[in-house]
Tab-separated table of C-alpha atoms in Angstrom:
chain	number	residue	atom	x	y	z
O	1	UNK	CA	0.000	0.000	0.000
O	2	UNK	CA	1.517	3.761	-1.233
O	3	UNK	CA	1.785	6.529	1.534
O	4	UNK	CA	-1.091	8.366	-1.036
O	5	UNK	CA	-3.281	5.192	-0.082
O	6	UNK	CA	-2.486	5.117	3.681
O	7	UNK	CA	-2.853	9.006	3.718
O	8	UNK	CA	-6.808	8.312	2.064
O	9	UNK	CA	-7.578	5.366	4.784
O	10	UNK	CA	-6.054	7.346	7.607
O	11	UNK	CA	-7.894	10.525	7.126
O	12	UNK	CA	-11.150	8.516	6.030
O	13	UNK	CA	-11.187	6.868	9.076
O	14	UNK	CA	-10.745	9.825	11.264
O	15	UNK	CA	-13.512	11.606	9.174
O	16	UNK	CA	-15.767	8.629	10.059
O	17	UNK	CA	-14.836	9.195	13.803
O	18	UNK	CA	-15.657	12.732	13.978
O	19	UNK	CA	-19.519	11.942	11.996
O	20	UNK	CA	-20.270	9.109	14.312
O	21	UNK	CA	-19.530	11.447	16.977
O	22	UNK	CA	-21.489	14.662	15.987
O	23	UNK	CA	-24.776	12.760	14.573
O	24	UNK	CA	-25.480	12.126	17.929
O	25	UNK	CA	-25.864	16.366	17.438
O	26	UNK	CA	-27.800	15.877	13.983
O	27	UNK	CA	-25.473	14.404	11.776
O	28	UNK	CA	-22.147	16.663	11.650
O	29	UNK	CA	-19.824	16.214	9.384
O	30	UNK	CA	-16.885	18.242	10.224
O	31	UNK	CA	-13.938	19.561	8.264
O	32	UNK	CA	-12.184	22.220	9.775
O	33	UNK	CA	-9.377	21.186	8.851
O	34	UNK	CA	-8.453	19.787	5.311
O	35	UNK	CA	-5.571	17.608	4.068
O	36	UNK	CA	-4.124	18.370	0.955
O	37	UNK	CA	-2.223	15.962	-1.890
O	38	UNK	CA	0.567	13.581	-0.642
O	39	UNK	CA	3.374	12.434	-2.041
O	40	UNK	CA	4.407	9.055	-2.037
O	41	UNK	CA	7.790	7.252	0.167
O	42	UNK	CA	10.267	7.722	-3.184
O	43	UNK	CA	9.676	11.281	-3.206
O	44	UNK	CA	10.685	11.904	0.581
O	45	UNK	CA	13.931	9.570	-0.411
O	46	UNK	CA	14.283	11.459	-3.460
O	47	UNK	CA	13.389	14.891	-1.989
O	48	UNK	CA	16.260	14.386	0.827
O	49	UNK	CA	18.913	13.811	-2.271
O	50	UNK	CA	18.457	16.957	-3.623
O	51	UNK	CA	21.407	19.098	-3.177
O	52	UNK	CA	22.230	22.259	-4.716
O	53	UNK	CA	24.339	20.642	-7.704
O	54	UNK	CA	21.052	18.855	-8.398
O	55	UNK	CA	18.945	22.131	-9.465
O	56	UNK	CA	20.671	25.034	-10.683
O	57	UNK	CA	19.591	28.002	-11.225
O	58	UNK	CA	19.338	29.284	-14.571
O	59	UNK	CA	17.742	28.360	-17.152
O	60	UNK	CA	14.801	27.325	-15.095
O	61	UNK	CA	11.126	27.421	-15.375
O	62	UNK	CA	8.983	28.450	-12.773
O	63	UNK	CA	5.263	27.328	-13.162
O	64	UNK	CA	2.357	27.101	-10.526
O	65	UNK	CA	0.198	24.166	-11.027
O	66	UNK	CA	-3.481	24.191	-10.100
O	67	UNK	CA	-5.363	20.919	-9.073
O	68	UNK	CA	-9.150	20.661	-9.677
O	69	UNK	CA	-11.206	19.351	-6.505
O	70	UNK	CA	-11.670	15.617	-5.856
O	71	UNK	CA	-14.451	13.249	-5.150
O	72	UNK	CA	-13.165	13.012	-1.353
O	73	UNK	CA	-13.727	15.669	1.333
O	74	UNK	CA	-10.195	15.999	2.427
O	75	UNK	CA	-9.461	17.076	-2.012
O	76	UNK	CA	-13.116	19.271	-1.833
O	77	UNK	CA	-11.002	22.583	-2.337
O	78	UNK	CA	-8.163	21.348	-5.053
O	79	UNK	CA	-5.098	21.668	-4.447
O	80	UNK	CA	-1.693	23.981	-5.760
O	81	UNK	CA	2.490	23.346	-5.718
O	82	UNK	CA	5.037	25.057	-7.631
O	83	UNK	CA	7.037	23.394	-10.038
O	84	UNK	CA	10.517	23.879	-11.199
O	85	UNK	CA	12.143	22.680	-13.971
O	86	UNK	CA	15.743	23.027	-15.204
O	87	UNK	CA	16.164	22.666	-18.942
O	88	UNK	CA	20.170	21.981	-18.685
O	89	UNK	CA	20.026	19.698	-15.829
O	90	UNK	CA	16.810	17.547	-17.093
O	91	UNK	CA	15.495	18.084	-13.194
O	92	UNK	CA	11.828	18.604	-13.009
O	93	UNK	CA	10.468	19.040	-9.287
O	94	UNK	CA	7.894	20.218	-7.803
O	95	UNK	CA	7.436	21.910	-3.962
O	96	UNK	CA	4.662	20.536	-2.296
O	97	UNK	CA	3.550	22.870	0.944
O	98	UNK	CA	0.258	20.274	1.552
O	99	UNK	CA	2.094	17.114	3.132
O	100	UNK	CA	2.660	15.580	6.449
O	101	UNK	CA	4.379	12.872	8.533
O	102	UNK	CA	1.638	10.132	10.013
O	103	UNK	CA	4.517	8.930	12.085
O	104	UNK	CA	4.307	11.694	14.631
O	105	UNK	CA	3.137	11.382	17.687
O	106	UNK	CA	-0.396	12.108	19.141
O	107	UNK	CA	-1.410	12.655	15.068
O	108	UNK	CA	-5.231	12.181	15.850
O	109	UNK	CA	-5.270	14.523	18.808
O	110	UNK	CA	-2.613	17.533	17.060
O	111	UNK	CA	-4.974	17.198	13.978
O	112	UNK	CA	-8.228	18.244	15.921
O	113	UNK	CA	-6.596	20.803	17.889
O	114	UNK	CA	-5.223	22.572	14.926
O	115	UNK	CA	-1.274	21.756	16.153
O	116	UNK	CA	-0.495	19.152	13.358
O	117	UNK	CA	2.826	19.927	11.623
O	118	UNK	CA	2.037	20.491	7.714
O	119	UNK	CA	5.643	20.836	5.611
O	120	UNK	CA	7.395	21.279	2.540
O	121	UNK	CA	8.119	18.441	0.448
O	122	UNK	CA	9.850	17.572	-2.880
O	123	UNK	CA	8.875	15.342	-5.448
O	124	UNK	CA	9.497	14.936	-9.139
O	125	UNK	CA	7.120	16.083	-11.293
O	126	UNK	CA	6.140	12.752	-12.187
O	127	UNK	CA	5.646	11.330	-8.766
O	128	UNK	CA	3.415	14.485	-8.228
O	129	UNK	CA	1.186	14.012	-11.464
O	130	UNK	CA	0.541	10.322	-10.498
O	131	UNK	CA	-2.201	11.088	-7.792
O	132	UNK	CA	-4.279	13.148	-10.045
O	133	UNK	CA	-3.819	10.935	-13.270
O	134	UNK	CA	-5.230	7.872	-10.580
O	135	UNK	CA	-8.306	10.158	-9.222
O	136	UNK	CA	-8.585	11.957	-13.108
O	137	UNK	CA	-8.355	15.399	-11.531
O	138	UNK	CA	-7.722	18.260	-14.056
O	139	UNK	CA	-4.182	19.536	-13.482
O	140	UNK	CA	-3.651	23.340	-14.640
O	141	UNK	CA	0.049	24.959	-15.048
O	142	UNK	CA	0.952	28.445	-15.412
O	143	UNK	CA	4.261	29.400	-16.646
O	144	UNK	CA	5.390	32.013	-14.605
O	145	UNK	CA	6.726	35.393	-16.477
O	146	UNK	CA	9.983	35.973	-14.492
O	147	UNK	CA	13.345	37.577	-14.913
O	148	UNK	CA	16.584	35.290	-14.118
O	149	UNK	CA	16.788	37.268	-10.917
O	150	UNK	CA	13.050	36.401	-9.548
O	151	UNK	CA	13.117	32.574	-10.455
O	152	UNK	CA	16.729	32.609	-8.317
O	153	UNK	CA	14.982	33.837	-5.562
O	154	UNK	CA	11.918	31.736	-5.453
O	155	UNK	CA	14.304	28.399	-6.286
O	156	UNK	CA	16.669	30.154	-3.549
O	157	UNK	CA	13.853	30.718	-0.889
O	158	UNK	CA	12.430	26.976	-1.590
O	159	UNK	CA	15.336	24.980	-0.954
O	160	UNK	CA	15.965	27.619	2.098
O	161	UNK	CA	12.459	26.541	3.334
O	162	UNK	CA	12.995	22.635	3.158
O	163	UNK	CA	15.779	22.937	5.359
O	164	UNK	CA	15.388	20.540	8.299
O	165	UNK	CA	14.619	23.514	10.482
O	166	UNK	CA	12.249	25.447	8.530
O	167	UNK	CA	10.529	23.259	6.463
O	168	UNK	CA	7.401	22.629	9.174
O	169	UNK	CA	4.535	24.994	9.736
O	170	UNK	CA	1.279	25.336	11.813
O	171	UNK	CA	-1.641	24.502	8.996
O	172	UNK	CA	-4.559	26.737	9.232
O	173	UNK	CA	-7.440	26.279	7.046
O	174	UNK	CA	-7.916	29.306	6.282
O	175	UNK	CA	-4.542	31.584	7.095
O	176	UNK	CA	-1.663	29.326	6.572
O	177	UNK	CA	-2.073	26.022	3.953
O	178	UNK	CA	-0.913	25.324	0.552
O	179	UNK	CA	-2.184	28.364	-1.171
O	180	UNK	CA	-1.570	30.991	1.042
O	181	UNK	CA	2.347	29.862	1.583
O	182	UNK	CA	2.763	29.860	-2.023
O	183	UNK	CA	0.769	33.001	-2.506
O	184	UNK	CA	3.332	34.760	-0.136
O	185	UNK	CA	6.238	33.766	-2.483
O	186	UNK	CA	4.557	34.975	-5.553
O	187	UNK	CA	3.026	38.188	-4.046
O	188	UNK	CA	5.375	39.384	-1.073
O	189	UNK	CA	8.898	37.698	-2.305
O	190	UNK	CA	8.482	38.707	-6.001
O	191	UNK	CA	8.154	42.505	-6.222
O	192	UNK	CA	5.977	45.147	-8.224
O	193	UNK	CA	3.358	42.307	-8.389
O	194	UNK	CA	-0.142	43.778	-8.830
O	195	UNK	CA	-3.534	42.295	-9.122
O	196	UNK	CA	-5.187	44.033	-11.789
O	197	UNK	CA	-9.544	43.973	-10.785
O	198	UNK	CA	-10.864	42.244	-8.074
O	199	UNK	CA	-10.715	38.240	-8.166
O	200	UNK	CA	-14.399	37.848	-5.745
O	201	UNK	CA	-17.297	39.902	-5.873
O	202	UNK	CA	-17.626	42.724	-2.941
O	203	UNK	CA	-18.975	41.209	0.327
O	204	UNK	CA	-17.855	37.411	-0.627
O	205	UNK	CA	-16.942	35.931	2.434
O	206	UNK	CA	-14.831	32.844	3.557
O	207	UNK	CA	-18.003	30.625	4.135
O	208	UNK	CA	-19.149	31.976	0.877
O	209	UNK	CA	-16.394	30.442	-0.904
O	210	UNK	CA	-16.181	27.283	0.858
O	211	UNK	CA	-19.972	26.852	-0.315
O	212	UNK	CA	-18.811	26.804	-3.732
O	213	UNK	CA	-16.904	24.145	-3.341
O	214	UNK	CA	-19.062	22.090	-1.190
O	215	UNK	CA	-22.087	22.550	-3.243
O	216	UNK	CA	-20.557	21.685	-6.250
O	217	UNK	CA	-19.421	18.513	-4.808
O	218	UNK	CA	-22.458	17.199	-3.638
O	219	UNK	CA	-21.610	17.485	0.203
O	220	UNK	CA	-24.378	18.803	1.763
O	221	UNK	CA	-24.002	17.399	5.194
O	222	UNK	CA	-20.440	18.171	4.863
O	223	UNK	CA	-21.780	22.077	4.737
O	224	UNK	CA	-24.100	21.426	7.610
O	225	UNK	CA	-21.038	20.495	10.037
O	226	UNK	CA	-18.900	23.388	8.848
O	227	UNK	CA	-21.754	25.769	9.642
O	228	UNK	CA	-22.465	24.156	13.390
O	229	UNK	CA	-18.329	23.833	13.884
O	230	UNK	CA	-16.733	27.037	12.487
O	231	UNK	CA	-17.834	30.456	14.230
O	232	UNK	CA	-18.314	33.920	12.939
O	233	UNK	CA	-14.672	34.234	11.313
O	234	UNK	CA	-15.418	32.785	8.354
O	235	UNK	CA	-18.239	35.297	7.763
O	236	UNK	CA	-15.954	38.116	7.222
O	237	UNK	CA	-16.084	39.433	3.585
O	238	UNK	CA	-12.363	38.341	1.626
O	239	UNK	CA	-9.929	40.752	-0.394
O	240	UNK	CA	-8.229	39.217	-3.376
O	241	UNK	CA	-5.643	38.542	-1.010
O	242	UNK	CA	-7.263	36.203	1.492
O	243	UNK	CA	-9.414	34.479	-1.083
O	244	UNK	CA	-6.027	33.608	-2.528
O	245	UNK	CA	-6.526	30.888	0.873
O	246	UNK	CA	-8.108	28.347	-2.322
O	247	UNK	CA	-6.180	27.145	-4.980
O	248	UNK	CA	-8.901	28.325	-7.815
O	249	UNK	CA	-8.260	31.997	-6.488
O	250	UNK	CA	-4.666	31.740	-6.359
O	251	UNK	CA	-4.562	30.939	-9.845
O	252	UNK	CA	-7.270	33.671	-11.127
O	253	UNK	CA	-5.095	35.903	-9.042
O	254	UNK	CA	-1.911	35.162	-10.831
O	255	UNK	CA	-3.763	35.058	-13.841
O	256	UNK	CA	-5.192	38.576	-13.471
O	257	UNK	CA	-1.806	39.966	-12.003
O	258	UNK	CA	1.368	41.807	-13.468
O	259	UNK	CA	4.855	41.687	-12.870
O	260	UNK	CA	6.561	44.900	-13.414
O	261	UNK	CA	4.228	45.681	-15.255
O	262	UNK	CA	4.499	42.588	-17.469
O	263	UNK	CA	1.389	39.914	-17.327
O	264	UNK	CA	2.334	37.319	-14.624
O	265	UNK	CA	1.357	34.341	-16.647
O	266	UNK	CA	3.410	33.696	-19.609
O	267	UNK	CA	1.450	30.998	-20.796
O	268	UNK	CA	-1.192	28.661	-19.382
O	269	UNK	CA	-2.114	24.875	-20.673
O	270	UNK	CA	-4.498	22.042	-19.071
O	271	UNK	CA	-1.337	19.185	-18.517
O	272	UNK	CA	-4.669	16.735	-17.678
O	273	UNK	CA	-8.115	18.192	-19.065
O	274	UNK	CA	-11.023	16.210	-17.830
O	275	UNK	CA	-14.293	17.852	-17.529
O	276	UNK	CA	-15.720	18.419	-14.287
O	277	UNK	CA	-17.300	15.889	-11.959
O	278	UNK	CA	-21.229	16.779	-11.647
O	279	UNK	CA	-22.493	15.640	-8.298
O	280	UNK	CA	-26.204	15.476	-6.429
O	281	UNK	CA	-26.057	18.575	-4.715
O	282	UNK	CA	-28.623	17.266	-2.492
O	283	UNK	CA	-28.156	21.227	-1.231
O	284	UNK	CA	-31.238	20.579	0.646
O	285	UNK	CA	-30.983	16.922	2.145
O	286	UNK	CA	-30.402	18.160	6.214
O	287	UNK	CA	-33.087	20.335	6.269
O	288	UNK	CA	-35.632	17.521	5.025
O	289	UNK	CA	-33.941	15.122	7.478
O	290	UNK	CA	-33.531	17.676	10.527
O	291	UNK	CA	-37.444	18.523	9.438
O	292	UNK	CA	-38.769	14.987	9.309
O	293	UNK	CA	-37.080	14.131	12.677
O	294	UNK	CA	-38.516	17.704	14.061
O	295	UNK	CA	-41.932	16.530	13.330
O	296	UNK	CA	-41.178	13.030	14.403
O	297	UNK	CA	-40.287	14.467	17.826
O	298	UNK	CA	-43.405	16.412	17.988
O	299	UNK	CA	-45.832	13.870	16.912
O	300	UNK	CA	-43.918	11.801	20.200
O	301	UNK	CA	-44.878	14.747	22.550
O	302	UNK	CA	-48.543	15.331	21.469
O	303	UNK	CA	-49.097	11.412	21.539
O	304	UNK	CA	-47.526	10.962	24.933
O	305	UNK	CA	-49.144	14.373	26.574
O	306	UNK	CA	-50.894	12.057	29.517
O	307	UNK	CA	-47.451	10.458	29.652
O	308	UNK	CA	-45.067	13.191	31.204
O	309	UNK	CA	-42.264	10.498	31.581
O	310	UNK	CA	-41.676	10.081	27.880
O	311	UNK	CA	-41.829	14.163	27.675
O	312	UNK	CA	-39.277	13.880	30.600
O	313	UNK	CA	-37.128	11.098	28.846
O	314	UNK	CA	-37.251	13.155	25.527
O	315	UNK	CA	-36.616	16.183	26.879
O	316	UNK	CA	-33.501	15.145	28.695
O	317	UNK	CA	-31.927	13.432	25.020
O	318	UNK	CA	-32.253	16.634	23.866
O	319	UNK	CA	-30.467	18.490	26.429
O	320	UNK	CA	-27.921	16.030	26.532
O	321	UNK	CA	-27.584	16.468	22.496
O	322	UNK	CA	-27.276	20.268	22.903
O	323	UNK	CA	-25.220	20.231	25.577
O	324	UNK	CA	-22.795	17.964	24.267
O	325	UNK	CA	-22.496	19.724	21.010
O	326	UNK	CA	-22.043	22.807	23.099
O	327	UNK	CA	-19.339	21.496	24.704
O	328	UNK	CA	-17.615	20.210	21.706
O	329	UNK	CA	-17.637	24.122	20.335
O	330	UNK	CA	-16.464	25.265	23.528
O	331	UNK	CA	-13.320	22.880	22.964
O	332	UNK	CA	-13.383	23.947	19.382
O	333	UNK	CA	-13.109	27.304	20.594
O	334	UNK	CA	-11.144	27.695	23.360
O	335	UNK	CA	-8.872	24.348	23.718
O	336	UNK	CA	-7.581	24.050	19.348
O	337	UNK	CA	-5.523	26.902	17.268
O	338	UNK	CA	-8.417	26.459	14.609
O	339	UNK	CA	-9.097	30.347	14.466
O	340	UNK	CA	-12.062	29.512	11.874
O	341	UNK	CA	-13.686	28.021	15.276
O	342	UNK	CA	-13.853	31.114	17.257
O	343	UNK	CA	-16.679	33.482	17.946
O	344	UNK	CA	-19.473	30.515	17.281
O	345	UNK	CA	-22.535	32.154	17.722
O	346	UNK	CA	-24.154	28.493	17.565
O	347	UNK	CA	-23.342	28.156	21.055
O	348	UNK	CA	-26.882	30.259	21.216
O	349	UNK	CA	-28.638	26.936	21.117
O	350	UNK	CA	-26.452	24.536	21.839
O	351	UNK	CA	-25.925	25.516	25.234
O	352	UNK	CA	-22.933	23.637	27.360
O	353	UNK	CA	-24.815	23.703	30.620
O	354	UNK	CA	-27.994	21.576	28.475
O	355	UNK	CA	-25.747	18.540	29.951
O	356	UNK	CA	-26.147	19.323	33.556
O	357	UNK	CA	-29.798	20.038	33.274
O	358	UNK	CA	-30.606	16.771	31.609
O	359	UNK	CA	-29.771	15.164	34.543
O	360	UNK	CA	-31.682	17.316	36.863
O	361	UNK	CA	-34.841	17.613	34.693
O	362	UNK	CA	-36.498	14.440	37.021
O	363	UNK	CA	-36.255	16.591	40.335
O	364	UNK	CA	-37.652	20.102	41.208
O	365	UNK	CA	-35.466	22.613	41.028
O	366	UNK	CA	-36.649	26.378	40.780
O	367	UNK	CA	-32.888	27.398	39.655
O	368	UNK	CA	-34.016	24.911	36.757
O	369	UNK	CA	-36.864	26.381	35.788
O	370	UNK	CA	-35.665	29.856	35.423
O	371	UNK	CA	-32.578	28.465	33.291
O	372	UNK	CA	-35.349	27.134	31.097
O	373	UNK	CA	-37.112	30.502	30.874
O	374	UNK	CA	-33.806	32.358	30.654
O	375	UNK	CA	-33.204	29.540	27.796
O	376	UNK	CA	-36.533	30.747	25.797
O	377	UNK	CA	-35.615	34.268	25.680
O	378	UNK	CA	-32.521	33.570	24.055
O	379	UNK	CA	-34.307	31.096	21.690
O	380	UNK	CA	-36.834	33.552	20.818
O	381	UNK	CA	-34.518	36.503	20.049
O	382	UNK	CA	-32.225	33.947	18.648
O	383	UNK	CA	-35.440	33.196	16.191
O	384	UNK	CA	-36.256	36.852	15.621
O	385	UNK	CA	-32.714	37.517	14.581
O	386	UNK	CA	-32.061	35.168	12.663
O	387	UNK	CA	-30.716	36.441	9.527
O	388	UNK	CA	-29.112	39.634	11.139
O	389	UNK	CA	-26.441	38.480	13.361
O	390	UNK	CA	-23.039	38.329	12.717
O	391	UNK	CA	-23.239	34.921	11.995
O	392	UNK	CA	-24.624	32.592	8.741
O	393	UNK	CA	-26.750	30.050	10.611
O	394	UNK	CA	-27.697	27.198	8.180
O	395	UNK	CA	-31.236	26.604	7.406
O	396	UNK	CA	-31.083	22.756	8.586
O	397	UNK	CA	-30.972	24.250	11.880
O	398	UNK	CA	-34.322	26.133	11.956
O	399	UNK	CA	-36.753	23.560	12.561
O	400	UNK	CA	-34.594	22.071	15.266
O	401	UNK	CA	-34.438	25.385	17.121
O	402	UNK	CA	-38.355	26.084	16.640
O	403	UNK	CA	-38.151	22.507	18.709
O	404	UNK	CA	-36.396	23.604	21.365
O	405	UNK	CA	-38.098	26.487	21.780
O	406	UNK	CA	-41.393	24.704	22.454
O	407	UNK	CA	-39.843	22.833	24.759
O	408	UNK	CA	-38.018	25.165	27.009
O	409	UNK	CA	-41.424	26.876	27.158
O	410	UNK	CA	-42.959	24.117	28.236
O	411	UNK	CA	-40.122	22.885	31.028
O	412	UNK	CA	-40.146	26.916	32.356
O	413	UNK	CA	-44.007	26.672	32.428
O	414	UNK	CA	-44.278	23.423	34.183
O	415	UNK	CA	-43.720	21.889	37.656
O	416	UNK	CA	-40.698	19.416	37.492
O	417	UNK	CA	-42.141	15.787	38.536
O	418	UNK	CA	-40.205	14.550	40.939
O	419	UNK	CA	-38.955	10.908	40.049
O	420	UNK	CA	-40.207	8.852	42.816
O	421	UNK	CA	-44.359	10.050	41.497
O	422	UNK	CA	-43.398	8.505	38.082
């Protein structure tokens, strides 16, 4: 089995961990974090052979090379690398930012709080090509319009980079991945670069732009977790600059950018042209489902209204729902370095302390029933404000909330039973 293989089972499985977890909270799928392209065991063996005899630096060719978005989750946003090629040497490599080591230790754990080590690696061009030709990905390179002096300092700042000691780096979905390190080489360490237009419409924002991508692929539940799991961040409109996060954008932004005044892109050619995967977008599956079970739960409480102890018994699975998925953004927020977690106004309804009053909901408690009625405020203006908080909430989560609104009304209205009378 290939590292590439390995690298799909691994993070499958650790997908599949994280949904079996959340749909006990409706069916999460998260993906605050995504993997890009690996590189299989010959490159690292080949990569740690390069030496500076190996690629010169003149006559070279410096191209960035755009990957189209795969099937999987963890390839949902494409991928980008630079290659360089020497003409006198025959070398042609290419410098992959979007690889990792499985080998280190406490992987799961550093990969859900945001700590996992990303790095540089080197591969031939090749070895590089042979994922996407497998997964028949479209593969886009742009020759890069450089002087002699420019492509010495990219090559020179590269093979600086994969040093031992510099090659790691903190991955952040958003801030710091594959794009973004390669869009500070060709926008901050190349000078008089310009970006001719805008590259996103005004007010795009982050979760804008990960829509795209997720509706296009069919991966509606997929969209549902990112909306529950990432907080208000990701609402904030993008510049050309930070849209340059995605692959796509990088590329439109070289593509639209000049180099001393020169166009950026000195050519541009489709090295594997396949047309585009179309996909179900079943855009609105999760709102059916979250609807369906809604109405489910409803049809339970009218049917067992002379039978408080089912009310009591489905009351308390949903507190213990919300207040487990309340917890699990608390940790997203406060205990990980994912800053796309931060500020999650979905902690409105989910609320932490939901777990502590499930298991208090059998015994009378006035300090309970003023949390409930201090819960239906906030569920009511929650309601009322839907659409004008900081905040894209995603539809799915409507009916659910319109639940739990009817039911904290009905636990601040009521006296608790105690157990011992049921």
């Amino acid at each position: 089995m290939t590292q590439n293989s390995t690298f799909k089972n691994a993070l499958s499985n650790y997908w599949n961990r994280l949904i079996l977890c959340c749909a006990l909270a409706f069916g999460l799928l998260i993906t605050a974090n995504k993997v890009h392209g690996q590189i299989k065991p010959t490159a690292v063996r080949l990569a740690g052979m390069v030496s500076d005899s190996a690629i010169q630096a003149s006559p070279l060719t410096v191209s960035l090379l755009t990957c189209s978005p795969g099937a999987d989750l963890y390839s949902s946003f494409g991928h980008t690398a630079i290659r360089v090629q020497d003409r006198l040497l025959h070398t042609d490599f290419v410098f992959n930012y979007g690889t990792f080591q499985f080998d280190q230790p406490n992987f799961y754990l550093k990969f859900t709080r945001g700590k996992l080590e990303f790095m540089l690696s080197i591969s031939t061009f090749e070895e590089f090509m042979y994922e996407y030709k497998v997964t028949q990905r479209s593969v886009t390179e742009q020759v890069l319009n450089l002087s002699n002096e420019q492509k010495d300092a990219i090559l020179g700042f590269l093979k600086n980079n994969y040093l031992p000691q510099n090659r790691y780096y903190k991955y952040d979905f958003l801030y710091d991945n594959c794009a973004t390190r390669i869009r500070d080489i060709l926008f901050g360490l190349v000078k008089d670069t310009k970006i001719n237009g805008q590259i996103v419409p005004d007010q795009t924002s982050f979760r804008d732009l990960i829509y795209h991508y997720l509706d296009k692929g069919g991966q509606p539940w997929s969209k549902l977790g990112i909306d529950i799991l990432l907080g208000s961040r990701i609402d904030i409109p993008v510049d050309n600059n930070t849209a340059m996060f995605l692959p796509d954008y990088l590329s439109r932004g070289v593509d639209c950018a000049t180099v001393v005044n020169k166009p950026y892109v000195l050519s541009e050619k489709k090295i594997i042209d396949l047309p585009a995967a179309i996909s179900p977008s079943g855009k609105y599956l999760p709102l059916v489902v979250v609807s369906i079970f809604t109405l489910l739960l409803l049809t339970l409480y009218y049917l067992g209204k002379n039978w408080p102890k089912l009310h009591l018994i489905l009351d308390s699975l949903l507190l213990y729902i919300t207040g487990l998925l309340g917890i699990l953004l608390l940790f997203m927020w406060f205990g990980t370095d994912h800053q796309a977690c931060k500020n999650n106004y979905n902690l409105l309804w989910a609320m932490p302390f939901n777990l502590v009053a499930g298991f208090f909901i059998y015994k009378p408690r006035k300090w309970l029933q003023k949390y409930f009625m201090i819960l239906l405020i906030i569920t009511a203006l929650l309601l009322g404000f839907w659409w004008g908080l900081p905040q894209h909430f995603n539809i799915a989560i409507l009916p659910f909330c319109i639940l739990m609104l009817i039911r904290y009304g009905a636990l601040a209205s009521r006296k608790i039973i105690k157990k011992d009378s049921l």
